Structure formats: structure tokens, C-alpha cells
Amino acid sequence: MFNKKHGCYPAGINSSKDGTVNITIYPNPCSNEFKIQIRNNNADNFCIIRNVLGQIIFEKQLKNESIIDAQNWEKGIYSIERINGSSRCIQKVVKI
């Protein structure tokens, strides 16, 4: 979310609220692994991670806190799609 007061975007933590779930991804950027934390979690949360070419490189049923191993990933930007029934949330993570 853009901070109008400081004229910048926050770095390090991405959070999204869609009314049913709150997602936090950290550290971002990451080097070897990152965590996805979900509040108000239910069994329907599923995660798909894609590289910049749109190729699926990771899929997992999400828990309250999941550690994602990115050690063997190429450096770059990845999209993290959280699916909860008909609701979807997409966030980015940077691998350095």
C-alpha cells in the first residue's frame, strides 16, 4: 500500500486483508526462505507460487504459519496466490 505521507511503498512485509483472512509474508525480499502467516485461517486456504513466466513452481495447502524454502529458486520476483473458496489474493515476493 502506497504511503502518501512519505511518498513510498513499505518494504519487508506484505499484508492483505480481504475480509476473511489476513496474510503476512516476511522477510521480503528473501534469500533462502520466507514465512507466510495467515490469521482467521480455515482449511480452504491454498497457495500457488509462480515465477515471472507464469510457471507454477510451488503449491501447498496453507497452515497458520508456513515456511517456504526458496533456496533453489532463481533470483527474481514471484507471485503468491492465496485461494480461499471463490476469494483470491495475489502478492509478490522478491528472491535475492
Short mmCIF file of C-alpha atoms in Angstrom, two decimals:
data_model
loop_
_atom_site.label_atom_id
_atom_site.label_comp_id
_atom_site.label_asym_id
_atom_site.label_seq_id
_atom_site.Cartn_x
_atom_site.Cartn_y
_atom_site.Cartn_z
CA MET A 1 0.00 0.00 0.00
CA PHE A 2 1.40 3.40 -1.02
CA ASN A 3 2.20 5.73 1.89
CA LYS A 4 1.11 9.20 0.73
CA LYS A 5 2.75 10.93 3.69
CA HIS A 6 6.22 9.56 2.92
CA GLY A 7 5.77 9.01 -0.83
CA CYS A 8 6.89 5.40 -0.81
CA TYR A 9 5.84 1.77 -0.61
CA PRO A 10 6.62 -0.27 2.53
CA ALA A 11 9.33 -2.93 2.25
CA GLY A 12 9.80 -6.19 4.12
CA ILE A 13 6.25 -7.25 4.97
CA ASN A 14 3.27 -7.63 2.66
CA SER A 15 -0.17 -7.81 4.23
CA SER A 16 -3.54 -8.22 2.59
CA LYS A 17 -6.99 -8.11 4.08
CA ASP A 18 -9.91 -9.38 2.03
CA GLY A 19 -12.49 -9.61 4.80
CA THR A 20 -11.92 -13.30 5.57
CA VAL A 21 -8.18 -13.66 6.02
CA ASN A 22 -5.10 -11.58 6.80
CA ILE A 23 -1.84 -12.64 5.14
CA THR A 24 1.68 -11.56 6.09
CA ILE A 25 4.76 -12.53 4.06
CA TYR A 26 8.23 -11.98 5.52
CA PRO A 27 11.07 -11.39 5.06
CA ASN A 28 10.54 -9.76 1.71
CA PRO A 29 12.92 -9.69 -0.07
CA CYS A 30 14.15 -13.14 0.97
CA SER A 31 17.27 -15.16 0.28
CA ASN A 32 16.69 -18.77 1.36
CA GLU A 33 13.19 -18.96 2.84
CA PHE A 34 10.21 -16.86 3.82
CA LYS A 35 7.16 -17.28 6.02
CA ILE A 36 3.51 -16.88 5.18
CA GLN A 37 1.33 -16.19 8.20
CA ILE A 38 -2.44 -16.40 7.97
CA ARG A 39 -4.91 -15.13 10.54
CA ASN A 40 -8.50 -16.41 10.54
CA ASN A 41 -7.22 -19.48 8.72
CA ASN A 42 -9.55 -22.20 7.53
CA ALA A 43 -8.89 -25.46 5.72
CA ASP A 44 -9.72 -23.95 2.31
CA ASN A 45 -6.56 -21.81 2.03
CA PHE A 46 -4.31 -22.96 -0.81
CA CYS A 47 -1.14 -21.31 -2.12
CA ILE A 48 0.25 -21.26 -5.66
CA ILE A 49 3.60 -19.58 -6.35
CA ARG A 50 4.55 -18.64 -9.92
CA ASN A 51 7.73 -17.25 -11.46
CA VAL A 52 7.69 -14.25 -13.84
CA LEU A 53 6.93 -16.58 -16.77
CA GLY A 54 3.75 -17.73 -15.03
CA GLN A 55 5.09 -21.22 -14.41
CA ILE A 56 3.88 -22.84 -11.19
CA ILE A 57 6.91 -23.61 -9.05
CA PHE A 58 5.19 -24.37 -5.74
CA GLU A 59 1.75 -25.44 -4.48
CA LYS A 60 0.73 -26.07 -0.88
CA GLN A 61 -2.25 -26.14 1.47
CA LEU A 62 -1.56 -23.26 3.87
CA LYS A 63 -1.47 -23.52 7.65
CA ASN A 64 -1.45 -20.67 10.17
CA GLU A 65 2.28 -20.29 9.52
CA SER A 66 4.07 -21.92 6.61
CA ILE A 67 7.78 -21.72 5.85
CA ILE A 68 8.56 -21.73 2.13
CA ASP A 69 12.01 -22.94 1.06
CA ALA A 70 13.25 -20.68 -1.75
CA GLN A 71 16.92 -21.68 -1.56
CA ASN A 72 16.98 -23.27 -5.04
CA TRP A 73 14.89 -20.59 -6.75
CA GLU A 74 16.44 -18.17 -9.23
CA LYS A 75 16.71 -14.53 -8.14
CA GLY A 76 13.64 -12.57 -9.18
CA ILE A 77 10.03 -11.69 -8.44
CA TYR A 78 7.45 -14.37 -7.66
CA SER A 79 3.68 -14.07 -7.32
CA ILE A 80 1.99 -15.77 -4.39
CA GLU A 81 -1.67 -16.54 -4.97
CA ARG A 82 -3.77 -17.43 -1.94
CA ILE A 83 -7.05 -19.13 -2.85
CA ASN A 84 -9.88 -19.42 -0.34
CA GLY A 85 -13.03 -20.75 -1.99
CA SER A 86 -14.02 -18.09 -4.53
CA SER A 87 -11.72 -15.47 -2.98
CA ARG A 88 -8.21 -14.88 -4.36
CA CYS A 89 -5.36 -12.70 -3.16
CA ILE A 90 -2.11 -12.21 -5.08
CA GLN A 91 1.05 -10.77 -3.55
CA LYS A 92 4.67 -10.58 -4.65
CA VAL A 93 7.88 -11.80 -3.01
CA VAL A 94 11.40 -10.99 -4.18
CA LYS A 95 14.18 -13.60 -4.08
CA ILE A 96 17.65 -12.03 -3.77
#
